[in-house]
Tab-separated table of C-alpha atoms and ligand atoms in Angstrom:
chain	number	residue	atom	x	y	z
A	2	MET	CA	-14.399	-20.482	19.306
A	3	ASP	CA	-11.018	-19.285	20.552
A	4	SER	CA	-10.991	-15.483	20.366
A	5	ALA	CA	-7.189	-15.409	20.775
A	6	ALA	CA	-6.373	-18.047	18.130
A	7	PRO	CA	-3.953	-16.996	15.380
A	8	LEU	CA	-5.384	-16.179	11.980
A	9	ILE	CA	-4.650	-19.135	9.699
A	10	ASP	CA	-6.489	-19.662	6.423
A	11	THR	CA	-7.647	-22.928	4.896
A	12	LEU	CA	-4.348	-23.263	2.994
A	13	GLY	CA	-2.339	-22.929	6.189
A	14	ARG	CA	-1.173	-19.373	5.501
A	15	ARG	CA	-0.714	-17.446	8.719
A	16	VAL	CA	-1.991	-13.878	8.535
A	17	SER	CA	0.113	-11.500	10.598
A	18	TYR	CA	-0.026	-8.303	8.583
A	19	LEU	CA	-2.915	-5.827	8.422
A	20	ARG	CA	-3.137	-3.035	5.897
A	21	LEU	CA	-5.610	-0.585	7.317
A	22	SER	CA	-7.061	2.178	5.192
A	23	VAL	CA	-7.827	5.206	7.348
A	24	THR	CA	-9.463	7.259	4.596
A	25	ASP	CA	-10.411	6.854	0.937
A	26	ARG	CA	-9.738	10.555	0.304
A	27	CYS	CA	-6.614	11.921	-1.276
A	28	ASP	CA	-5.045	15.240	-2.195
A	29	LEU	CA	-3.622	13.797	-5.441
A	30	ARG	CA	-5.399	12.159	-8.374
A	31	CYS	CA	-2.823	9.739	-9.798
A	32	THR	CA	-4.193	8.826	-13.206
A	33	TYR	CA	-3.664	5.054	-12.750
A	34	CYS	CA	-5.332	5.120	-9.312
A	35	MET	CA	-8.480	7.215	-9.630
A	36	PRO	CA	-10.427	9.477	-11.983
A	37	GLU	CA	-10.223	13.268	-11.628
A	38	ARG	CA	-13.813	13.374	-10.393
A	39	MET	CA	-13.443	10.619	-7.851
A	40	GLN	CA	-16.574	9.898	-5.828
A	41	PHE	CA	-15.454	9.694	-2.201
A	42	LEU	CA	-17.419	7.964	0.551
A	43	PRO	CA	-19.862	9.914	2.696
A	44	ARG	CA	-18.138	10.601	6.026
A	45	ALA	CA	-20.873	8.810	7.995
A	46	GLU	CA	-19.853	5.477	6.430
A	47	VAL	CA	-16.263	5.791	7.538
A	48	LEU	CA	-15.091	4.220	10.798
A	49	THR	CA	-14.217	6.682	13.555
A	50	LEU	CA	-10.651	6.834	14.830
A	51	GLU	CA	-11.866	5.084	17.967
A	52	GLU	CA	-13.345	2.263	15.877
A	53	LEU	CA	-10.177	1.970	13.798
A	54	TYR	CA	-8.208	1.609	17.010
A	55	ASP	CA	-10.587	-0.967	18.525
A	56	LEU	CA	-10.514	-2.916	15.298
A	57	SER	CA	-6.714	-2.917	15.339
A	58	ARG	CA	-6.799	-4.205	18.909
A	59	GLY	CA	-9.057	-7.039	17.788
A	60	PHE	CA	-6.501	-7.946	15.114
A	61	MET	CA	-3.620	-7.772	17.585
A	62	GLU	CA	-5.457	-10.232	19.829
A	63	ARG	CA	-5.428	-12.624	16.874
A	64	GLY	CA	-1.710	-12.368	16.306
A	65	ILE	CA	-1.363	-9.456	13.896
A	66	THR	CA	2.151	-8.129	14.492
A	67	LYS	CA	2.445	-5.601	11.708
A	68	ILE	CA	0.063	-2.804	10.767
A	69	ARG	CA	0.465	-0.497	7.808
A	70	LEU	CA	-1.746	2.587	7.726
A	71	THR	CA	-2.727	3.505	4.215
A	72	GLY	CA	-5.548	4.968	2.173
A	73	GLY	CA	-6.314	7.134	0.132
A	74	GLU	CA	-3.785	9.407	1.665
A	75	PRO	CA	-3.562	8.604	5.383
A	76	LEU	CA	-2.139	12.013	6.283
A	77	VAL	CA	-5.218	13.857	4.975
A	78	ARG	CA	-7.435	12.214	7.610
A	79	ARG	CA	-8.098	14.792	10.288
A	80	ASP	CA	-6.510	13.899	13.646
A	81	VAL	CA	-4.916	10.763	12.203
A	82	MET	CA	-2.006	11.294	14.599
A	83	ILE	CA	-4.300	10.377	17.503
A	84	LEU	CA	-4.620	6.899	15.985
A	85	VAL	CA	-0.916	6.719	15.147
A	86	GLU	CA	0.046	7.599	18.718
A	87	ARG	CA	-2.363	5.073	20.235
A	88	LEU	CA	-1.210	2.272	17.954
A	89	GLY	CA	2.398	3.321	18.470
A	90	ARG	CA	2.090	2.376	22.151
A	91	HIS	CA	1.776	-1.273	21.081
A	92	ILE	CA	5.116	-1.325	19.245
A	93	GLY	CA	7.459	-3.637	21.110
A	94	GLY	CA	4.393	-5.328	22.648
A	95	GLU	CA	1.861	-6.978	20.343
A	96	LEU	CA	3.212	-5.076	17.355
A	97	ASP	CA	6.637	-5.592	15.835
A	98	GLU	CA	6.047	-2.754	13.476
A	99	LEU	CA	3.718	0.095	12.595
A	100	THR	CA	4.266	1.726	9.209
A	101	VAL	CA	2.594	4.209	6.897
A	102	THR	CA	2.251	4.420	3.120
A	103	THR	CA	2.028	8.033	2.023
A	104	ASN	CA	2.340	10.261	-1.016
A	105	ALA	CA	4.463	12.539	1.214
A	106	THR	CA	2.787	15.792	0.172
A	107	GLN	CA	2.293	16.597	3.868
A	108	LEU	CA	5.076	14.535	5.346
A	109	ALA	CA	7.246	17.554	6.162
A	110	GLU	CA	4.606	18.461	8.733
A	111	TYR	CA	4.068	14.949	10.118
A	112	ALA	CA	7.492	13.262	9.985
A	113	GLN	CA	8.546	14.193	13.506
A	114	GLY	CA	5.211	13.090	14.975
A	115	LEU	CA	5.425	9.737	13.194
A	116	ALA	CA	8.948	9.145	14.484
A	117	ASP	CA	7.911	10.181	18.008
A	118	ALA	CA	5.078	7.624	17.866
A	119	GLY	CA	7.599	4.844	17.268
A	120	ILE	CA	7.363	4.509	13.500
A	121	ARG	CA	10.718	3.551	12.006
A	122	ARG	CA	9.911	3.117	8.305
A	123	VAL	CA	7.647	4.869	5.845
A	124	ASN	CA	6.761	3.878	2.294
A	125	ILE	CA	6.583	6.852	-0.011
A	126	SER	CA	5.035	6.687	-3.459
A	127	LEU	CA	7.033	8.572	-6.041
A	128	ASP	CA	6.735	7.704	-9.715
A	129	THR	CA	8.791	10.511	-11.245
A	130	LEU	CA	11.320	13.201	-10.356
A	131	ASP	CA	10.283	15.392	-13.243
A	132	PRO	CA	7.936	18.192	-12.090
A	133	VAL	CA	6.042	18.311	-15.389
A	134	THR	CA	5.501	14.540	-15.502
A	135	PHE	CA	4.571	14.572	-11.808
A	136	ALA	CA	1.937	17.281	-12.354
A	137	LYS	CA	0.493	15.367	-15.295
A	138	LEU	CA	0.516	11.991	-13.566
A	139	THR	CA	-0.884	13.118	-10.206
A	140	ARG	CA	-2.903	16.012	-11.677
A	141	ARG	CA	-1.395	18.238	-8.953
A	142	ASP	CA	1.765	20.344	-9.223
A	143	VAL	CA	3.288	19.501	-5.839
A	144	LEU	CA	6.497	17.548	-6.443
A	145	ALA	CA	8.425	20.082	-4.335
A	146	ASN	CA	6.264	19.264	-1.292
A	147	VAL	CA	6.888	15.551	-1.780
A	148	LEU	CA	10.648	16.058	-1.985
A	149	ALA	CA	10.494	18.227	1.156
A	150	GLY	CA	8.550	15.411	2.834
A	151	ILE	CA	11.227	12.869	1.929
A	152	ASP	CA	13.942	15.196	3.269
A	153	ALA	CA	12.018	15.724	6.512
A	154	ALA	CA	11.471	11.993	7.005
A	155	GLN	CA	15.148	11.247	6.591
A	156	GLN	CA	16.129	14.118	8.861
A	157	VAL	CA	14.084	12.707	11.732
A	158	GLY	CA	15.600	9.256	11.165
A	159	LEU	CA	12.721	7.484	9.411
A	160	ARG	CA	13.845	4.819	6.931
A	161	VAL	CA	12.302	5.688	3.593
A	162	LYS	CA	11.308	3.108	1.017
A	163	LEU	CA	10.145	4.494	-2.299
A	164	ASN	CA	7.420	2.797	-4.330
A	165	SER	CA	7.122	3.558	-8.032
A	166	VAL	CA	4.509	2.245	-10.409
A	167	ALA	CA	6.186	1.438	-13.747
A	168	LEU	CA	4.239	3.117	-16.544
A	169	LYS	CA	4.940	2.747	-20.243
A	170	GLY	CA	5.279	6.104	-21.971
A	171	ILE	CA	5.239	7.998	-18.657
A	172	ASN	CA	8.175	7.088	-16.441
A	173	ASP	CA	9.748	4.080	-18.191
A	174	ARG	CA	12.771	5.998	-19.487
A	175	GLU	CA	13.293	7.551	-16.079
A	176	ILE	CA	13.315	4.327	-14.047
A	177	PRO	CA	17.128	3.876	-13.906
A	178	HIS	CA	17.479	7.515	-12.830
A	179	LEU	CA	14.810	7.075	-10.125
A	180	ILE	CA	16.605	3.984	-8.813
A	181	ALA	CA	20.005	5.683	-8.813
A	182	TRP	CA	18.517	8.757	-7.097
A	183	ALA	CA	16.900	6.615	-4.395
A	184	HIS	CA	20.057	4.615	-3.778
A	185	LYS	CA	22.182	7.755	-3.574
A	186	ARG	CA	19.880	8.929	-0.792
A	187	ASP	CA	20.136	5.567	0.939
A	188	CYS	CA	16.513	4.647	0.170
A	189	ASP	CA	15.341	1.235	-1.004
A	190	ILE	CA	13.039	1.434	-3.986
A	191	THR	CA	10.353	-0.965	-5.187
A	192	LEU	CA	8.789	-1.006	-8.629
A	193	ILE	CA	5.167	-2.078	-9.006
A	194	GLU	CA	3.123	-3.243	-11.977
A	195	THR	CA	-0.081	-1.319	-12.543
A	196	MET	CA	-3.102	-3.362	-11.441
A	197	PRO	CA	-6.615	-3.317	-12.922
A	198	LEU	CA	-8.454	-1.944	-9.872
A	199	GLY	CA	-11.355	0.459	-10.325
A	200	GLU	CA	-12.338	2.595	-13.304
A	201	VAL	CA	-9.969	5.405	-14.223
A	202	ASP	CA	-10.178	7.985	-17.007
A	203	GLU	CA	-7.671	6.147	-19.212
A	204	ASP	CA	-7.184	2.605	-20.478
A	205	ARG	CA	-4.560	1.027	-18.217
A	206	ILE	CA	-3.316	-1.280	-20.944
A	207	ASP	CA	-1.880	1.812	-22.699
A	208	HIS	CA	0.584	2.307	-19.862
A	209	TYR	CA	0.989	-1.229	-18.567
A	210	LEU	CA	4.675	-2.106	-18.361
A	211	PRO	CA	5.578	-5.667	-17.333
A	212	LEU	CA	8.471	-5.629	-14.860
A	213	THR	CA	10.036	-8.546	-16.735
A	214	VAL	CA	10.769	-5.995	-19.488
A	215	VAL	CA	12.083	-3.415	-16.991
A	216	GLN	CA	14.288	-6.017	-15.328
A	217	ASP	CA	15.777	-7.058	-18.694
A	218	ASP	CA	16.588	-3.402	-19.452
A	219	LEU	CA	18.132	-2.839	-16.044
A	220	GLU	CA	20.263	-5.961	-16.368
A	221	VAL	CA	21.892	-4.526	-19.476
A	222	ARG	CA	23.117	-1.621	-17.367
A	223	TRP	CA	23.538	-3.119	-13.872
A	224	ARG	CA	24.159	-6.400	-12.093
A	225	LEU	CA	21.047	-7.371	-10.081
A	226	ILE	CA	21.941	-9.888	-7.392
A	227	PRO	CA	18.934	-11.756	-5.909
A	228	SER	CA	18.681	-11.027	-2.201
A	229	ASP	CA	17.078	-12.916	0.710
A	230	TYR	CA	15.849	-9.645	2.181
A	231	LYS	CA	12.128	-9.691	3.184
A	232	THR	CA	9.859	-7.000	4.594
A	233	GLY	CA	6.731	-9.095	5.027
A	234	GLY	CA	5.310	-7.721	1.768
A	235	PRO	CA	5.158	-9.256	-1.714
A	236	ALA	CA	8.357	-7.712	-3.154
A	237	ARG	CA	11.303	-9.798	-4.373
A	238	TYR	CA	14.536	-7.964	-3.706
A	239	TYR	CA	17.792	-7.554	-5.576
A	240	ASP	CA	21.022	-5.824	-4.600
A	241	VAL	CA	22.212	-3.552	-7.367
A	242	ALA	CA	25.961	-4.088	-7.511
A	243	GLU	CA	26.826	-0.732	-9.082
A	244	THR	CA	24.685	1.527	-6.854
A	245	GLY	CA	25.046	-0.482	-3.645
A	246	GLY	CA	21.280	-0.152	-3.057
A	247	ARG	CA	18.325	-2.490	-2.868
A	248	LEU	CA	15.637	-2.843	-5.539
A	249	GLY	CA	12.283	-4.552	-4.972
A	250	LEU	CA	9.957	-5.815	-7.681
A	251	ILE	CA	6.245	-6.334	-7.069
A	252	THR	CA	4.925	-8.346	-9.980
A	253	PRO	CA	1.249	-9.220	-9.465
A	254	LEU	CA	0.754	-9.674	-13.193
A	255	THR	CA	3.933	-11.356	-14.402
A	256	ASN	CA	4.889	-13.447	-11.370
A	257	ASN	CA	2.245	-14.527	-8.883
A	258	PHE	CA	3.255	-14.339	-5.216
A	259	CYS	CA	0.011	-15.431	-3.526
A	260	ALA	CA	1.371	-18.688	-2.037
A	261	SER	CA	3.223	-16.731	0.637
A	262	CYS	CA	0.494	-14.149	1.293
A	263	ASN	CA	0.341	-13.136	4.961
A	264	ARG	CA	-1.916	-10.086	4.598
A	265	VAL	CA	-5.455	-8.862	4.819
A	266	ARG	CA	-6.785	-5.409	4.032
A	267	VAL	CA	-9.474	-3.420	5.764
A	268	THR	CA	-11.128	-0.436	4.124
A	269	THR	CA	-12.027	2.720	5.950
A	270	THR	CA	-15.623	1.471	6.198
A	271	GLY	CA	-14.454	-1.675	7.967
A	272	GLN	CA	-14.764	-4.071	5.027
A	273	LEU	CA	-12.135	-6.786	5.262
A	274	TYR	CA	-10.804	-7.981	1.898
A	275	PRO	CA	-8.717	-11.120	2.355
A	276	CYS	CA	-7.328	-10.601	-1.171
A	277	LEU	CA	-6.574	-7.339	-3.004
A	278	GLY	CA	-7.567	-8.952	-6.278
A	279	GLY	CA	-10.721	-10.780	-5.150
A	280	GLY	CA	-14.295	-9.783	-4.340
A	281	GLU	CA	-14.462	-11.815	-1.084
A	282	ARG	CA	-15.349	-9.564	1.817
A	283	VAL	CA	-16.358	-9.620	5.465
A	284	ASP	CA	-18.155	-6.713	7.108
A	285	LEU	CA	-16.229	-5.897	10.284
A	286	ARG	CA	-18.118	-2.663	10.839
A	287	ALA	CA	-21.341	-4.611	11.389
A	288	ALA	CA	-19.492	-6.795	13.899
A	289	MET	CA	-17.984	-3.768	15.632
A	290	ARG	CA	-21.353	-2.021	15.904
A	291	SER	CA	-23.221	-5.117	17.162
A	292	ASP	CA	-24.220	-5.846	20.801
A	293	ASP	CA	-21.203	-8.106	21.297
A	294	PRO	CA	-18.379	-6.561	19.254
A	295	HIS	CA	-15.631	-8.708	20.762
A	296	ALA	CA	-17.233	-12.073	19.975
A	297	ASN	CA	-18.647	-10.955	16.634
A	298	LEU	CA	-15.341	-9.511	15.481
A	299	ALA	CA	-13.577	-12.768	16.358
A	300	MET	CA	-16.226	-14.692	14.372
A	301	ALA	CA	-15.889	-12.328	11.421
A	302	LEU	CA	-12.124	-12.810	11.388
A	303	ASP	CA	-12.602	-16.594	11.406
A	304	GLU	CA	-14.942	-16.212	8.443
A	305	ALA	CA	-12.284	-14.154	6.617
A	306	MET	CA	-9.816	-17.000	7.069
A	307	ARG	CA	-12.353	-19.443	5.619
A	308	ILE	CA	-12.885	-17.380	2.463
A	309	LYS	CA	-9.359	-16.103	1.768
A	310	PRO	CA	-8.835	-17.185	-1.864
A	311	GLU	CA	-5.833	-19.127	-3.042
A	312	ARG	CA	-4.731	-16.403	-5.458
A	313	HIS	CA	-5.782	-13.334	-7.368
A	314	HIS	CA	-6.729	-13.518	-11.043
A	315	PHE	CA	-5.600	-10.148	-12.334
A	316	ARG	CA	-5.383	-9.779	-16.096
A	317	ILE	CA	-4.539	-6.633	-17.928
A	318	ASP	CA	-3.641	-7.974	-21.325
A	319	GLU	CA	-6.920	-7.327	-23.094
A	320	ALA	CA	-7.520	-3.805	-24.348
A	321	GLY	CA	-10.687	-2.371	-22.845
A	322	ALA	CA	-11.013	-5.251	-20.354
A	323	GLU	CA	-13.124	-4.502	-17.285
A	324	PRO	CA	-11.169	-3.791	-14.092
A	325	ALA	CA	-10.555	-7.048	-12.190
A	326	GLN	CA	-12.201	-5.387	-9.227
A	327	PRO	CA	-14.506	-2.373	-9.317
A	328	ARG	CA	-12.934	-0.880	-6.165
A	329	HIS	CA	-10.030	1.478	-6.513
A	330	MET	CA	-6.683	0.871	-4.834
A	331	SER	CA	-7.449	3.982	-2.759
A	332	MET	CA	-10.271	2.004	-1.051
A	333	THR	CA	-8.197	-0.977	-0.017
A	334	GLY	CA	-4.872	0.812	0.276
A	335	GLY	CA	-1.425	-0.175	-0.901
B	411	LIG	N1	-1.815	7.669	-1.048
B	411	LIG	C1	-0.791	6.824	-0.552
B	411	LIG	C2	0.300	6.633	-1.565
B	411	LIG	O1	0.090	6.950	-2.735
B	411	LIG	O2	1.362	6.160	-1.144
B	411	LIG	C3	-1.284	5.479	-0.054
B	411	LIG	C4	-2.344	4.771	-0.854
B	411	LIG	S1	-1.921	4.353	-2.520
B	411	LIG	C5	-3.413	3.577	-3.068
B	411	LIG	C6	-0.784	3.008	-2.240
B	411	LIG	C7	0.041	2.572	-3.407
B	411	LIG	O3	-0.801	2.015	-4.380
B	411	LIG	C8	0.834	3.668	-4.105
B	411	LIG	O4	2.191	3.293	-4.142
B	411	LIG	C9	0.247	3.715	-5.477
B	411	LIG	O5	1.206	4.056	-6.448
B	411	LIG	C10	-0.266	2.320	-5.647
B	411	LIG	N2	-1.371	2.183	-6.621
B	411	LIG	C11	-2.511	2.881	-6.716
B	411	LIG	N3	-3.289	2.408	-7.709
B	411	LIG	C12	-2.617	1.379	-8.264
B	411	LIG	C13	-2.889	0.474	-9.332
B	411	LIG	N4	-4.025	0.511	-10.024
B	411	LIG	N5	-1.948	-0.468	-9.604
B	411	LIG	C14	-0.793	-0.551	-8.901
B	411	LIG	N6	-0.495	0.267	-7.880
B	411	LIG	C15	-1.388	1.229	-7.571
B	412	LIG	FE1	-3.768	9.288	-3.904
B	412	LIG	FE2	-2.033	7.330	-3.444
B	412	LIG	FE3	-4.039	7.031	-5.241
B	412	LIG	FE4	-2.082	8.694	-5.820
B	412	LIG	S1	-1.889	6.487	-5.503
B	412	LIG	S2	-4.288	9.123	-6.030
B	412	LIG	S3	-1.546	9.485	-3.855
B	412	LIG	S4	-4.263	7.267	-3.060
């Protein structure tokens, strides 16, 4: 076994991108993501910051060049900046990039620290600019904090990319306005289809909005020019001629992108999921807490490459269908 060999799966896909969930907790309760009474993990099950760092080092040894910290809400994890600063020291070395996905409720407080640690880009989830819709959708009335977080990030020079889940009957009519708003502020924006992950209090089919429909609507109003731009994620990008900005579309349901997948996800308990939409899993925490963490982690990563599935099999088109996976997106991160 070569403990420094790159991570390549059985289909020849090279894995270079780790999405690392640092907590499953969150200060919002987005209705498509989790129920109001979400059962969070007992703290004892969660990896320590030290373990999260050591795990990341193990991935870097195997050629991971990009890490995205996610959750839950990464900025609610106590002392998360200790991890950010330690990982930040690898930027320009093993890491090309360290990024964060956040709901931005606390970003005003953390933006400077993130920039100081070497982070250049943040992904911010924002599904609506309407305070009433925001309060209903996230079950918390804190849009003003999010907007302050976006301002703060831009002020300290972080590039902001907005992510918006397209939801029928919730934000569908607002999507052109959201895009124009983002582009006016010099932010890229990516739209995402809602995925059947974990039980929520509503039926997702009620709000599922295929991006093929959104794209058709947008093309009546704007010229979308396909772009070669890539960020290492699954989005396909377009330049919007009229706004001068960039629009990404993430279409897990209507347009499968698994053939170019370069990612794995690790939950805050150290469970590696080689596919967001599959049940395959490798327990890295057991490897990390064994007598020979280095060798056992390398073996566990090899196993993950053996079991990475060819593609996900999400379906959302049957009313009342079971979630494709019982785990919520807040476990595996976005
Ligand atoms: N709390 C942070 C945030 O909201 O940016 C990071 C974690 S959150 C799980 C990451 C992304 O997943 C967000 O953009 C969110 O909108 C998206 N998301 C959550 N549940 C989803 C679902 N069932 N389908 C599609 N996207 C989902
Ligand atoms: Fe929290 Fe992000 Fe899920 Fe919303 S999408 S509940 S902000 S983890």
